[in-house]
mmCIF file of C-alpha atoms in Angstrom:
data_model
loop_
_atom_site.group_PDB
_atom_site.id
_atom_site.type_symbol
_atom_site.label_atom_id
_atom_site.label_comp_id
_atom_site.label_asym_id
_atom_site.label_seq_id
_atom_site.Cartn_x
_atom_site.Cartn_y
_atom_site.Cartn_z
ATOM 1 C CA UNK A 1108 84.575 92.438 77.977
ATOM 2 C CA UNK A 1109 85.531 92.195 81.191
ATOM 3 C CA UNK A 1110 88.520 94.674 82.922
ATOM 4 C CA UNK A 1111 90.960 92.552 84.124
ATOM 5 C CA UNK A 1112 94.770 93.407 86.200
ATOM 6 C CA UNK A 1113 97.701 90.797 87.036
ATOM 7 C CA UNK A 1114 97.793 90.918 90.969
ATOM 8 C CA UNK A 1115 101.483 92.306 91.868
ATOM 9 C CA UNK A 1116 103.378 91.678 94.931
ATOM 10 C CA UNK A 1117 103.425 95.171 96.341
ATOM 11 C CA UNK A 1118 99.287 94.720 96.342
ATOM 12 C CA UNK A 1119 99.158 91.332 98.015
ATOM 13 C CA UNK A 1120 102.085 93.380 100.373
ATOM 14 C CA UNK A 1121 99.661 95.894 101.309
ATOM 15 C CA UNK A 1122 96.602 94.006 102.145
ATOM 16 C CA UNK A 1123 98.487 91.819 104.654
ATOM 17 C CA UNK A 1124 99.753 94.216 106.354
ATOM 18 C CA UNK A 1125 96.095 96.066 106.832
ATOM 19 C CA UNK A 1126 94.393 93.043 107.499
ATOM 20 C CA UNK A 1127 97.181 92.052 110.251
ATOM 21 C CA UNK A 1128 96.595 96.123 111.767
ATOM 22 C CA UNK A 1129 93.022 95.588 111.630
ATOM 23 C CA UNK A 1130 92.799 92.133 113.651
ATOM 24 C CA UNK A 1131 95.461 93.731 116.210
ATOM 25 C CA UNK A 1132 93.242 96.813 116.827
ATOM 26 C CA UNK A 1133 90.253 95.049 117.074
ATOM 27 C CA UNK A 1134 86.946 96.928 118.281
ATOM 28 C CA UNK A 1135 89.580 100.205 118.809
ATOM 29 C CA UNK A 1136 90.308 102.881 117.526
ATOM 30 C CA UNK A 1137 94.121 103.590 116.628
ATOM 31 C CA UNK A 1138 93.958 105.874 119.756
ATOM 32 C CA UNK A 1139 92.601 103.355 122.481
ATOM 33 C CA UNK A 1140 88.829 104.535 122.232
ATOM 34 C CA UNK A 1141 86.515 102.391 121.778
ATOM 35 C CA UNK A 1142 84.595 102.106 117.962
ATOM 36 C CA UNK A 1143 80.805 102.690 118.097
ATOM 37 C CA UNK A 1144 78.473 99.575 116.941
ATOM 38 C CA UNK A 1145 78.409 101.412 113.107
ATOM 39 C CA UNK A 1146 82.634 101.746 113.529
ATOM 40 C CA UNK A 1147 82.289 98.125 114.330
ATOM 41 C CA UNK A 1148 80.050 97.271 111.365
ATOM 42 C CA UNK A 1149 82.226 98.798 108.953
ATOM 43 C CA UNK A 1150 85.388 96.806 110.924
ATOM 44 C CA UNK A 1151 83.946 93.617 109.720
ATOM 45 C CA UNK A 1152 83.304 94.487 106.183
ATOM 46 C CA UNK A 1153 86.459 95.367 106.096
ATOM 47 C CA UNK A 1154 88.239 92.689 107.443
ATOM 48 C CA UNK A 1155 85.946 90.308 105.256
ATOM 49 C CA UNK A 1156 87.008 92.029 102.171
ATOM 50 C CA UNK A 1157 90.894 92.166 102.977
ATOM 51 C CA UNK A 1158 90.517 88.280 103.724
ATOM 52 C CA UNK A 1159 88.775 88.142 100.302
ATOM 53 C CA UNK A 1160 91.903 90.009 98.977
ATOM 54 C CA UNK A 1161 94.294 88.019 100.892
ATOM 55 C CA UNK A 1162 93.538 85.046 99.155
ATOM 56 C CA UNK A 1163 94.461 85.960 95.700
ATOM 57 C CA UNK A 1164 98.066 85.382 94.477
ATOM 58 C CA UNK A 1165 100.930 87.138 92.902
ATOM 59 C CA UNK A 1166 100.779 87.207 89.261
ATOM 60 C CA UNK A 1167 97.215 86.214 88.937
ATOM 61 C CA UNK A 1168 94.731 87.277 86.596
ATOM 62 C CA UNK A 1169 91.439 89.187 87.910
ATOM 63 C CA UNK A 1170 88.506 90.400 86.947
ATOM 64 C CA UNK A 1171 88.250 93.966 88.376
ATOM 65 C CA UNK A 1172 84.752 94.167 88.369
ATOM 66 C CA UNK A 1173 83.904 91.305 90.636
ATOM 67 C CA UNK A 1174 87.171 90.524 91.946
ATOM 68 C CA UNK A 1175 87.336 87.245 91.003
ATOM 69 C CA UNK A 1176 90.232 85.430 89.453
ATOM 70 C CA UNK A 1177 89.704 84.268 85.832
ATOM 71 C CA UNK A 1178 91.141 81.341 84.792
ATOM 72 C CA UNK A 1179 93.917 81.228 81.957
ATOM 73 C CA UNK A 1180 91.727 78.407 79.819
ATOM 74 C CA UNK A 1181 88.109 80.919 80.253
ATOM 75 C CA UNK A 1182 90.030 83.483 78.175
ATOM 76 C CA UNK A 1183 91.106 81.510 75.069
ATOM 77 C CA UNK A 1184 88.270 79.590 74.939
ATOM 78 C CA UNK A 1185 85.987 83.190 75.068
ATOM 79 C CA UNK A 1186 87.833 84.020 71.966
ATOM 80 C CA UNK A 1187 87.137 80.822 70.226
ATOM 81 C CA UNK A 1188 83.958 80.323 70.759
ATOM 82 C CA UNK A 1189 82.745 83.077 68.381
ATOM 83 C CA UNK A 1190 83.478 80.956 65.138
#
């Protein structure tokens, strides 16, 4: 059985705001230096996951193993389908 967490504002809060830091600081560090090619690596994964993040909603149901939202109709019909 998959793990599974309503999205809540404060979470969708929170990844805007990092995603928004991370596109302003771009290949920087928060002190002005510049990251190294790994620094920039990581940057990108990072900011790929966040936009990942960003585009789930408020109140939505997830499956916190991949991430993924699960539809309201999968989860009755899992139960069901057992008879």
């Amino acid at each position: 059985m998959a793990r599974k967490q309503r999205i809540k504002k404060y979470q969708v809060d929170h990844w805007k705001i990092s995603l928004e830091q991370l596109l302003e600081e771009g290949n920087f560090r928060q002190d002005g230096r510049p990251l190294s090619p790994e620094g920039i690596a990581e940057r990108k994964q990072l900011v790929a996951t966040l936009r990942g993040l960003n585009s789930l909603r408020v109140g939505q149901l997830v499956d916190l193993d991949t991430v993924q939202p699960i539809h309201e109709d999968d989860t009755e019909s899992e139960g069901s389908s057992g008879a």
